[in-house]
Amino acid sequence: MKAVSFNFEIHQPFRLKRYRFFDIGNDHYYYDDFLNDDIVTRIAAQSYMPAAETLLRMINDTKGAFRCSISITGAAIEQFEQYVPEFIDLLKKLADTGKVEFLATPYAHSLAALCDPEELAQQVKAQCDKLHSLFGVKPKVFRNTELIYSDDIAPQVLAMGFKGCLTEGAKHILGWKSPNYVYTAASAPKLKLLLRNSKLSDDIAFRFSDTSWDAFPLTADKYIDWIASTPADEQIINICLNLETFGGMQPASTGIFQFLEALPRFAAERGVEFWTPSEAVSKLKSVGELAVVHPISAADEARDTSAWLGNALQREALDKLYAAGERVRLCEDRRLKQDWWYLQASDHFYYMSTKHFADGSVHANFSPYETPYQAFINYMNVLADFLVRVDEQYPLSVDNEELNSLLKTIRNQEREIAELTREKESMQKNIEQYNIEHQARRPAPEPEPAKKPTRRKKKADV
């Protein structure tokens, strides 16, 4: 039986306002609320809302035969709650069907997996908690920012309790192998890997409305035929798309929504099923280990991390940001911690990429800046003010050695408190159990003999 797994990503960053050098130390609010409101509201109306409604109809019309997964960042959820709460209601309806799986992902769509494992764990936990509070779900499969993955990341994912991880089926990693199998991580054999089929994903994302494409026009029956005609032993095809593809990158006038809605009918005719990532992980056995020494991603033709770390500007900004990680996690300033997450969004570093402007890439159209150098200068001005605020909480006069000593002390105390708490709970349970057993073994008390009535003395007797 052939199966296809659709995963839809939803993310919107908190875009920064134009922040001048002279604002440093004077203005601690960094975001362009008007721009964020405009973009989120417009994209929700053009893309997210009609796409979610289409998915809901597909599930209902097929009586649950159509299934998919969604990965949505906490930063996006916050903006939908503020600007488009009706979209959150639609996501709740999708969750209530039981046919949509929500995946774990970094809260801020950050690059923490490459820089700060502790930060990654905190963000993933926060995003999972957010999903549980809103939709009542607990993610079982992990999808990193832009499908970034490596052998160093795999043990972190497994340690967070996930059994599967979605990543890119990069050709330079696979070689002659196919992405249409389940693999295991070489550095964490208990972690199963699901690989994105880049060709079939990009056929929809980038080539759907390209009239110069030799396969144009792409119809639902043609697309399902391509999936059904893959070798019989290739059981799972993972299609990963930004939900903004529908109605955004591919406008509604191209027929993209009709294409999506027609897929289940032709899939049923060709015997192709729809699975969620968790179903693929539980049903299919691994065909072997996959080693990924250097990080891969779904970005650009290189499928590496150069989209965010490809030049000196990006690396300097990223290094300065994550150098403050330990200090930020120590502080109790809620607003500072919120800014810390918002500033980690990979989008800020993506805007600094020089190669997207140099090669005329379509990705340059997503940047709110005229040049990557403007993106860098604006971000560094914001970061400079942010670091001043961090310094006020934990001064730079505290050197790394002293800070590490302080952190070690705090962590040891946390572990000691946790251990004492566990011992206390264990002792309480033992005492309760002892009382129950002792009460059961104790013989019933004998009834006391009736007391003889006492005769009151008369005066004559005295």
Tab-separated table of C-alpha atoms in Angstrom:
chain	number	residue	atom	x	y	z
A	1	MET	CA	0.000	0.000	0.000
A	2	LYS	CA	1.323	3.411	-1.001
A	3	ALA	CA	0.907	6.361	1.374
A	4	VAL	CA	1.502	10.088	1.170
A	5	SER	CA	2.035	12.341	4.175
A	6	PHE	CA	1.274	16.047	3.797
A	7	ASN	CA	2.863	18.441	6.279
A	8	PHE	CA	1.911	22.115	6.242
A	9	GLU	CA	4.114	24.691	7.953
A	10	ILE	CA	2.726	27.931	9.420
A	11	HIS	CA	5.059	30.665	10.626
A	12	GLN	CA	5.090	34.446	10.820
A	13	PRO	CA	7.906	36.379	12.568
A	14	PHE	CA	7.544	39.544	14.598
A	15	ARG	CA	9.051	41.945	12.050
A	16	LEU	CA	11.257	44.717	13.368
A	17	LYS	CA	10.560	48.401	12.896
A	18	ARG	CA	13.210	50.721	11.500
A	19	TYR	CA	15.413	51.155	14.520
A	20	ARG	CA	18.086	53.865	14.392
A	21	PHE	CA	21.415	54.052	16.188
A	22	PHE	CA	20.109	56.951	18.282
A	23	ASP	CA	17.229	54.774	19.528
A	24	ILE	CA	19.655	52.548	21.415
A	25	GLY	CA	19.131	53.022	25.137
A	26	ASN	CA	16.002	55.122	24.597
A	27	ASP	CA	13.464	52.872	22.871
A	28	HIS	CA	13.028	49.302	24.072
A	29	TYR	CA	10.133	48.369	21.763
A	30	TYR	CA	11.428	46.848	18.545
A	31	TYR	CA	8.448	45.720	16.460
A	32	ASP	CA	6.472	47.151	13.564
A	33	ASP	CA	2.967	46.385	14.785
A	34	PHE	CA	1.308	48.012	11.773
A	35	LEU	CA	3.331	45.912	9.322
A	36	ASN	CA	2.807	42.703	11.307
A	37	ASP	CA	-0.935	43.321	11.529
A	38	ASP	CA	-1.156	44.080	7.811
A	39	ILE	CA	0.847	41.049	6.667
A	40	VAL	CA	-0.697	38.505	9.034
A	41	THR	CA	-4.252	39.692	8.360
A	42	ARG	CA	-3.733	39.756	4.586
A	43	ILE	CA	-2.078	36.340	4.380
A	44	ALA	CA	-4.724	34.828	6.648
A	45	ALA	CA	-7.486	36.117	4.354
A	46	GLN	CA	-5.747	35.102	1.116
A	47	SER	CA	-4.187	31.844	2.202
A	48	TYR	CA	-4.449	30.443	5.727
A	49	MET	CA	-8.211	30.713	6.176
A	50	PRO	CA	-9.299	29.281	2.786
A	51	ALA	CA	-6.592	26.600	2.990
A	52	ALA	CA	-7.737	25.478	6.462
A	53	GLU	CA	-11.364	25.445	5.302
A	54	THR	CA	-10.338	23.317	2.318
A	55	LEU	CA	-8.515	20.836	4.564
A	56	LEU	CA	-11.564	20.629	6.824
A	57	ARG	CA	-13.827	19.838	3.854
A	58	MET	CA	-11.377	17.217	2.601
A	59	ILE	CA	-11.434	15.470	5.984
A	60	ASN	CA	-15.227	15.605	6.257
A	61	ASP	CA	-15.902	14.605	2.642
A	62	THR	CA	-13.615	11.559	2.901
A	63	LYS	CA	-14.925	10.635	6.369
A	64	GLY	CA	-11.430	10.935	7.782
A	65	ALA	CA	-9.553	9.140	5.009
A	66	PHE	CA	-7.639	12.339	4.291
A	67	ARG	CA	-5.101	13.112	7.017
A	68	CYS	CA	-2.269	15.563	7.323
A	69	SER	CA	-0.006	17.299	9.820
A	70	ILE	CA	0.601	20.936	10.701
A	71	SER	CA	3.633	22.543	12.294
A	72	ILE	CA	2.919	26.029	13.629
A	73	THR	CA	5.307	28.190	15.617
A	74	GLY	CA	4.395	29.847	18.891
A	75	ALA	CA	5.292	33.235	17.387
A	76	ALA	CA	2.685	32.700	14.664
A	77	ILE	CA	0.059	31.571	17.177
A	78	GLU	CA	0.602	34.730	19.235
A	79	GLN	CA	-0.020	36.912	16.191
A	80	PHE	CA	-3.109	34.980	15.131
A	81	GLU	CA	-4.489	35.310	18.649
A	82	GLN	CA	-3.962	39.061	18.418
A	83	TYR	CA	-4.917	39.821	14.809
A	84	VAL	CA	-6.888	36.855	13.389
A	85	PRO	CA	-8.458	34.865	16.253
A	86	GLU	CA	-10.928	33.257	13.837
A	87	PHE	CA	-8.022	31.325	12.301
A	88	ILE	CA	-7.249	29.822	15.715
A	89	ASP	CA	-10.893	28.677	15.822
A	90	LEU	CA	-10.412	26.964	12.454
A	91	LEU	CA	-7.290	25.194	13.708
A	92	LYS	CA	-9.279	23.991	16.719
A	93	LYS	CA	-11.861	22.499	14.369
A	94	LEU	CA	-9.104	20.707	12.470
A	95	ALA	CA	-7.673	19.397	15.740
A	96	ASP	CA	-11.108	18.198	16.848
A	97	THR	CA	-11.377	15.943	13.780
A	98	GLY	CA	-8.549	13.802	15.151
A	99	LYS	CA	-7.151	13.571	11.610
A	100	VAL	CA	-4.674	16.435	11.840
A	101	GLU	CA	-1.438	15.881	13.726
A	102	PHE	CA	0.375	18.886	15.191
A	103	LEU	CA	4.159	18.613	15.176
A	104	ALA	CA	6.670	19.975	17.663
A	105	THR	CA	8.863	22.815	16.427
A	106	PRO	CA	10.930	25.623	18.001
A	107	TYR	CA	8.604	28.272	19.449
A	108	ALA	CA	10.351	31.164	17.704
A	109	HIS	CA	11.322	29.369	14.459
A	110	SER	CA	14.864	29.778	15.717
A	111	LEU	CA	18.288	28.371	14.878
A	112	ALA	CA	18.807	27.220	18.465
A	113	ALA	CA	19.458	23.648	17.314
A	114	LEU	CA	22.710	24.898	15.751
A	115	CYS	CA	23.790	27.122	18.630
A	116	ASP	CA	22.195	26.356	21.983
A	117	PRO	CA	20.744	22.911	22.877
A	118	GLU	CA	19.328	24.154	26.179
A	119	GLU	CA	17.492	26.948	24.387
A	120	LEU	CA	16.123	24.483	21.829
A	121	ALA	CA	14.679	22.280	24.579
A	122	GLN	CA	13.010	25.253	26.276
A	123	GLN	CA	11.461	26.540	23.057
A	124	VAL	CA	10.152	23.139	22.002
A	125	LYS	CA	8.604	22.589	25.429
A	126	ALA	CA	6.952	26.024	25.300
A	127	GLN	CA	5.527	25.328	21.842
A	128	CYS	CA	4.227	21.901	22.892
A	129	ASP	CA	2.614	23.430	25.984
A	130	LYS	CA	0.986	26.064	23.773
A	131	LEU	CA	-0.419	23.402	21.439
A	132	HIS	CA	-1.753	21.401	24.361
A	133	SER	CA	-3.454	24.386	25.960
A	134	LEU	CA	-5.097	25.481	22.689
A	135	PHE	CA	-5.840	22.218	20.894
A	136	GLY	CA	-5.476	19.516	23.537
A	137	VAL	CA	-2.730	17.688	21.626
A	138	LYS	CA	0.714	16.400	22.554
A	139	PRO	CA	3.208	16.288	19.655
A	140	LYS	CA	5.009	13.017	19.028
A	141	VAL	CA	7.099	13.974	15.978
A	142	PHE	CA	9.574	16.843	15.700
A	143	ARG	CA	10.079	19.210	12.791
A	144	ASN	CA	12.937	21.660	13.184
A	145	THR	CA	13.083	25.142	11.698
A	146	GLU	CA	13.277	24.756	7.894
A	147	LEU	CA	13.851	21.010	8.434
A	148	ILE	CA	17.375	21.662	9.779
A	149	TYR	CA	18.977	18.401	10.930
A	150	SER	CA	22.335	16.772	11.636
A	151	ASP	CA	23.857	13.935	13.659
A	152	ASP	CA	24.462	16.414	16.487
A	153	ILE	CA	20.778	17.374	16.609
A	154	ALA	CA	19.347	13.828	16.577
A	155	PRO	CA	20.267	12.951	20.219
A	156	GLN	CA	18.700	16.237	21.346
A	157	VAL	CA	15.442	15.347	19.587
A	158	LEU	CA	15.412	11.866	21.111
A	159	ALA	CA	16.166	13.260	24.580
A	160	MET	CA	13.096	15.497	24.277
A	161	GLY	CA	10.954	12.364	23.958
A	162	PHE	CA	10.170	12.296	20.230
A	163	LYS	CA	10.173	9.054	18.268
A	164	GLY	CA	10.315	10.646	14.834
A	165	CYS	CA	11.865	13.631	13.103
A	166	LEU	CA	10.955	15.210	9.783
A	167	THR	CA	13.854	16.502	7.695
A	168	GLU	CA	15.051	17.121	4.155
A	169	GLY	CA	15.773	14.321	1.691
A	170	ALA	CA	18.938	16.058	0.504
A	171	LYS	CA	20.495	14.449	-2.568
A	172	HIS	CA	24.079	14.987	-1.414
A	173	ILE	CA	23.251	12.977	1.722
A	174	LEU	CA	21.121	10.243	0.172
A	175	GLY	CA	23.209	9.626	-2.934
A	176	TRP	CA	21.527	6.689	-4.716
A	177	LYS	CA	19.031	6.189	-1.879
A	178	SER	CA	15.401	7.278	-2.084
A	179	PRO	CA	13.717	9.707	0.331
A	180	ASN	CA	10.567	7.563	0.216
A	181	TYR	CA	11.610	5.282	3.090
A	182	VAL	CA	11.875	5.510	6.851
A	183	TYR	CA	15.446	5.742	8.143
A	184	THR	CA	17.009	5.852	11.605
A	185	ALA	CA	19.455	8.449	12.865
A	186	ALA	CA	23.042	7.211	12.899
A	187	SER	CA	23.736	9.075	16.149
A	188	ALA	CA	20.428	8.078	17.800
A	189	PRO	CA	19.233	4.685	16.453
A	190	LYS	CA	15.912	4.887	18.292
A	191	LEU	CA	14.940	8.039	16.371
A	192	LYS	CA	13.174	7.460	13.045
A	193	LEU	CA	13.640	9.913	10.192
A	194	LEU	CA	11.005	10.926	7.639
A	195	LEU	CA	12.510	12.641	4.602
A	196	ARG	CA	10.884	15.335	2.507
A	197	ASN	CA	10.499	14.483	-1.172
A	198	SER	CA	11.867	17.753	-2.524
A	199	LYS	CA	10.802	17.225	-6.147
A	200	LEU	CA	7.156	16.433	-5.468
A	201	SER	CA	7.014	19.184	-2.816
A	202	ASP	CA	8.545	21.838	-5.059
A	203	ASP	CA	6.308	20.799	-7.978
A	204	ILE	CA	3.453	22.326	-5.980
A	205	ALA	CA	5.295	25.101	-4.144
A	206	PHE	CA	7.262	26.626	-7.040
A	207	ARG	CA	6.278	25.044	-10.362
A	208	PHE	CA	2.485	24.774	-10.110
A	209	SER	CA	1.778	27.974	-12.064
A	210	ASP	CA	4.982	28.019	-14.134
A	211	THR	CA	3.786	27.935	-17.758
A	212	SER	CA	7.341	27.208	-18.980
A	213	TRP	CA	7.471	23.974	-16.983
A	214	ASP	CA	7.294	20.916	-19.209
A	215	ALA	CA	4.732	19.299	-16.878
A	216	PHE	CA	2.430	22.348	-16.849
A	217	PRO	CA	-0.451	22.291	-16.043
A	218	LEU	CA	-0.233	20.197	-12.902
A	219	THR	CA	-3.529	18.447	-12.198
A	220	ALA	CA	-4.563	16.339	-9.223
A	221	ASP	CA	-4.839	13.124	-11.235
A	222	LYS	CA	-1.392	13.651	-12.792
A	223	TYR	CA	0.164	14.340	-9.397
A	224	ILE	CA	-1.364	11.249	-7.784
A	225	ASP	CA	-0.226	9.180	-10.791
A	226	TRP	CA	3.350	10.299	-10.122
A	227	ILE	CA	3.024	9.164	-6.506
A	228	ALA	CA	1.358	5.851	-7.383
A	229	SER	CA	3.981	5.065	-10.047
A	230	THR	CA	6.924	5.194	-7.632
A	231	PRO	CA	8.506	1.765	-6.927
A	232	ALA	CA	6.188	-0.549	-4.993
A	233	ASP	CA	8.530	-0.908	-2.022
A	234	GLU	CA	8.699	2.867	-1.520
A	235	GLN	CA	5.838	3.117	0.941
A	236	ILE	CA	5.808	6.737	2.166
A	237	ILE	CA	6.112	10.013	0.261
A	238	ASN	CA	6.504	13.049	2.516
A	239	ILE	CA	5.268	16.316	1.036
A	240	CYS	CA	6.257	19.385	3.072
A	241	LEU	CA	4.758	22.716	2.111
A	242	ASN	CA	4.322	26.138	3.600
A	243	LEU	CA	0.563	26.593	4.008
A	244	GLU	CA	1.099	30.014	2.455
A	245	THR	CA	1.690	28.170	-0.823
A	246	PHE	CA	-2.071	27.941	-1.181
A	247	GLY	CA	-3.424	31.364	-2.045
A	248	GLY	CA	-0.123	33.115	-1.316
A	249	MET	CA	2.824	31.947	-3.401
A	250	GLN	CA	0.314	30.258	-5.704
A	251	PRO	CA	-2.694	32.637	-5.991
A	252	ALA	CA	-6.231	31.283	-5.856
A	253	SER	CA	-6.642	32.237	-9.540
A	254	THR	CA	-4.209	29.452	-10.500
A	255	GLY	CA	-6.674	26.812	-9.275
A	256	ILE	CA	-4.404	25.724	-6.432
A	257	PHE	CA	-7.290	25.218	-3.980
A	258	GLN	CA	-9.232	23.071	-6.455
A	259	PHE	CA	-6.069	21.048	-7.059
A	260	LEU	CA	-5.671	20.408	-3.333
A	261	GLU	CA	-9.298	19.472	-2.778
A	262	ALA	CA	-9.310	17.004	-5.683
A	263	LEU	CA	-6.329	14.981	-4.423
A	264	PRO	CA	-8.266	12.558	-2.140
A	265	ARG	CA	-10.636	11.471	-4.943
A	266	PHE	CA	-7.830	10.453	-7.299
A	267	ALA	CA	-5.819	8.963	-4.442
A	268	ALA	CA	-8.742	6.651	-3.589
A	269	GLU	CA	-8.915	5.534	-7.236
A	270	ARG	CA	-5.190	4.690	-7.316
A	271	GLY	CA	-5.075	3.061	-3.868
A	272	VAL	CA	-2.964	5.799	-2.291
A	273	GLU	CA	-3.599	6.461	1.403
A	274	PHE	CA	-2.983	9.577	3.483
A	275	TRP	CA	-0.966	9.116	6.671
A	276	THR	CA	0.212	11.392	9.456
A	277	PRO	CA	3.920	11.350	10.399
A	278	SER	CA	3.148	9.414	13.599
A	279	GLU	CA	1.377	6.727	11.579
A	280	ALA	CA	4.357	6.424	9.252
A	281	VAL	CA	6.768	6.150	12.191
A	282	SER	CA	4.670	3.480	13.939
A	283	LYS	CA	3.707	1.414	10.886
A	284	LEU	CA	6.935	1.349	8.876
A	285	LYS	CA	10.279	-0.192	9.735
A	286	SER	CA	13.542	1.548	9.070
A	287	VAL	CA	15.517	0.421	6.032
A	288	GLY	CA	18.811	1.584	7.506
A	289	GLU	CA	20.758	4.329	9.241
A	290	LEU	CA	21.318	7.768	7.772
A	291	ALA	CA	24.405	9.770	8.738
A	292	VAL	CA	24.313	13.557	8.383
A	293	VAL	CA	27.648	14.986	9.497
A	294	HIS	CA	26.992	18.570	8.390
A	295	PRO	CA	23.601	20.257	8.951
A	296	ILE	CA	21.067	20.075	6.144
A	297	SER	CA	17.884	22.066	5.539
A	298	ALA	CA	15.110	22.558	2.996
A	299	ALA	CA	16.431	25.962	1.904
A	300	ASP	CA	17.773	26.632	-1.594
A	301	GLU	CA	19.451	24.187	-3.937
A	302	ALA	CA	22.394	23.627	-1.589
A	303	ARG	CA	20.089	22.193	1.132
A	304	ASP	CA	22.467	23.458	3.798
A	305	THR	CA	22.400	26.256	6.391
A	306	SER	CA	24.065	28.923	4.229
A	307	ALA	CA	20.745	30.764	3.915
A	308	TRP	CA	21.233	31.895	7.545
A	309	LEU	CA	24.986	31.445	8.098
A	310	GLY	CA	26.417	32.035	4.641
A	311	ASN	CA	28.181	35.352	5.230
A	312	ALA	CA	30.093	37.216	7.922
A	313	LEU	CA	27.160	39.523	8.695
A	314	GLN	CA	24.859	36.635	9.581
A	315	ARG	CA	27.454	34.811	11.644
A	316	GLU	CA	28.365	37.929	13.635
A	317	ALA	CA	24.717	38.689	14.421
A	318	LEU	CA	24.010	35.103	15.418
A	319	ASP	CA	27.120	34.814	17.605
A	320	LYS	CA	26.374	38.035	19.475
A	321	LEU	CA	22.760	37.009	20.041
A	322	TYR	CA	23.403	33.524	21.404
A	323	ALA	CA	26.344	34.670	23.529
A	324	ALA	CA	23.703	36.232	25.799
A	325	GLY	CA	21.707	33.005	26.162
A	326	GLU	CA	22.840	31.950	29.641
A	327	ARG	CA	22.347	35.444	31.056
A	328	VAL	CA	18.854	35.798	29.609
A	329	ARG	CA	17.754	32.456	31.032
A	330	LEU	CA	18.933	33.545	34.481
A	331	CYS	CA	16.872	36.724	34.568
A	332	GLU	CA	13.248	37.074	35.624
A	333	ASP	CA	12.335	39.945	33.274
A	334	ARG	CA	9.401	38.576	31.283
A	335	ARG	CA	9.599	41.221	28.572
A	336	LEU	CA	13.314	40.624	28.085
A	337	LYS	CA	12.754	36.913	27.654
A	338	GLN	CA	9.984	37.552	25.156
A	339	ASP	CA	12.258	39.811	23.095
A	340	TRP	CA	14.959	37.133	23.327
A	341	TRP	CA	12.687	34.665	21.577
A	342	TYR	CA	11.375	37.098	18.981
A	343	LEU	CA	14.922	38.123	18.040
A	344	GLN	CA	15.877	34.491	17.433
A	345	ALA	CA	13.492	34.060	14.488
A	346	SER	CA	15.491	32.672	11.564
A	347	ASP	CA	13.822	35.229	9.290
A	348	HIS	CA	15.989	38.051	10.657
A	349	PHE	CA	19.137	36.231	9.531
A	350	TYR	CA	17.560	35.143	6.258
A	351	TYR	CA	17.012	38.813	5.361
A	352	MET	CA	20.791	39.316	5.691
A	353	SER	CA	21.586	36.706	3.031
A	354	THR	CA	23.529	38.250	0.168
A	355	LYS	CA	23.140	35.311	-2.181
A	356	HIS	CA	19.363	35.709	-2.451
A	357	PHE	CA	19.790	39.237	-3.776
A	358	ALA	CA	22.766	38.313	-5.934
A	359	ASP	CA	21.067	35.467	-7.789
A	360	GLY	CA	17.670	37.150	-8.046
A	361	SER	CA	16.085	34.469	-5.883
A	362	VAL	CA	12.363	34.667	-5.273
A	363	HIS	CA	13.148	34.527	-1.541
A	364	ALA	CA	14.434	38.108	-1.695
A	365	ASN	CA	10.826	39.184	-2.206
A	366	PHE	CA	10.009	38.139	1.369
A	367	SER	CA	12.432	40.643	2.892
A	368	PRO	CA	11.047	43.976	4.149
A	369	TYR	CA	14.482	45.540	3.534
A	370	GLU	CA	15.935	46.946	0.321
A	371	THR	CA	19.290	45.227	0.869
A	372	PRO	CA	20.733	42.609	3.225
A	373	TYR	CA	23.057	45.281	4.631
A	374	GLN	CA	20.073	47.332	5.785
A	375	ALA	CA	18.673	44.193	7.394
A	376	PHE	CA	21.983	43.682	9.218
A	377	ILE	CA	22.314	47.284	10.424
A	378	ASN	CA	18.717	47.437	11.644
A	379	TYR	CA	19.008	44.119	13.477
A	380	MET	CA	22.330	45.021	15.093
A	381	ASN	CA	20.903	48.320	16.362
A	382	VAL	CA	18.044	46.418	17.987
A	383	LEU	CA	20.435	43.785	19.324
A	384	ALA	CA	22.687	46.475	20.812
A	385	ASP	CA	19.797	47.883	22.845
A	386	PHE	CA	18.715	44.374	23.845
A	387	LEU	CA	22.218	43.540	25.093
A	388	VAL	CA	22.288	46.749	27.154
A	389	ARG	CA	19.141	45.544	28.903
A	390	VAL	CA	20.692	42.107	29.449
A	391	ASP	CA	23.785	43.783	30.891
A	392	GLU	CA	21.587	45.649	33.370
A	393	GLN	CA	20.298	42.295	34.627
A	394	TYR	CA	23.682	40.521	34.632
A	395	PRO	CA	26.602	42.934	34.075
A	396	LEU	CA	29.406	42.065	31.713
A	397	SER	CA	31.767	42.538	34.667
A	398	VAL	CA	30.697	39.039	35.640
A	399	ASP	CA	33.158	37.043	33.565
A	400	ASN	CA	32.379	33.701	31.973
A	401	GLU	CA	34.171	31.718	34.632
A	402	GLU	CA	32.216	33.404	37.426
A	403	LEU	CA	28.965	33.092	35.469
A	404	ASN	CA	29.561	29.400	34.797
A	405	SER	CA	30.261	28.861	38.500
A	406	LEU	CA	27.008	30.622	39.357
A	407	LEU	CA	25.086	28.577	36.816
A	408	LYS	CA	26.618	25.358	38.139
A	409	THR	CA	25.586	26.265	41.685
A	410	ILE	CA	22.046	27.078	40.613
A	411	ARG	CA	21.690	23.854	38.639
A	412	ASN	CA	23.081	21.780	41.507
A	413	GLN	CA	20.571	23.404	43.842
A	414	GLU	CA	17.750	22.720	41.390
A	415	ARG	CA	18.757	19.054	41.163
A	416	GLU	CA	19.044	18.809	44.962
A	417	ILE	CA	15.609	20.381	45.424
A	418	ALA	CA	14.108	18.042	42.836
A	419	GLU	CA	15.700	15.023	44.534
A	420	LEU	CA	14.467	16.086	47.965
A	421	THR	CA	11.000	16.648	46.551
A	422	ARG	CA	10.980	13.141	45.083
A	423	GLU	CA	12.159	11.672	48.403
A	424	LYS	CA	9.469	13.588	50.260
A	425	GLU	CA	6.751	12.339	47.903
A	426	SER	CA	8.084	8.778	48.190
A	427	MET	CA	8.080	8.934	51.987
A	428	GLN	CA	4.552	10.311	52.044
A	429	LYS	CA	3.382	7.436	49.844
A	430	ASN	CA	5.145	4.920	52.090
A	431	ILE	CA	3.542	6.422	55.197
A	432	GLU	CA	0.105	6.366	53.580
A	433	GLN	CA	0.596	2.752	52.484
A	434	TYR	CA	1.820	1.759	55.952
A	435	ASN	CA	-1.201	3.372	57.567
A	436	ILE	CA	-3.553	1.560	55.207
A	437	GLU	CA	-1.907	-1.835	55.795
A	438	HIS	CA	-1.577	-1.307	59.563
A	439	GLN	CA	-5.219	-0.330	59.797
A	440	ALA	CA	-6.214	-3.489	57.895
A	441	ARG	CA	-4.163	-5.783	60.201
A	442	ARG	CA	-5.246	-4.173	63.466
A	443	PRO	CA	-7.861	-6.357	65.260
A	444	ALA	CA	-11.195	-4.803	65.929
A	445	PRO	CA	-11.367	-3.421	69.495
A	446	GLU	CA	-13.344	-5.517	72.004
A	447	PRO	CA	-16.474	-3.894	73.333
A	448	GLU	CA	-16.007	-2.406	76.768
A	449	PRO	CA	-17.940	-4.171	79.623
A	450	ALA	CA	-21.028	-2.390	80.761
A	451	LYS	CA	-20.416	-0.359	83.848
A	452	LYS	CA	-22.442	-1.166	86.972
A	453	PRO	CA	-24.578	1.697	88.069
A	454	THR	CA	-23.158	3.338	91.150
A	455	ARG	CA	-25.365	3.655	94.198
A	456	ARG	CA	-25.520	7.078	95.639
A	457	LYS	CA	-24.681	7.149	99.305
A	458	LYS	CA	-27.334	8.185	101.716
A	459	LYS	CA	-26.698	10.422	104.633
A	460	ALA	CA	-27.485	7.543	106.965
A	461	ASP	CA	-24.668	5.528	105.482
A	462	VAL	CA	-22.101	8.166	106.183
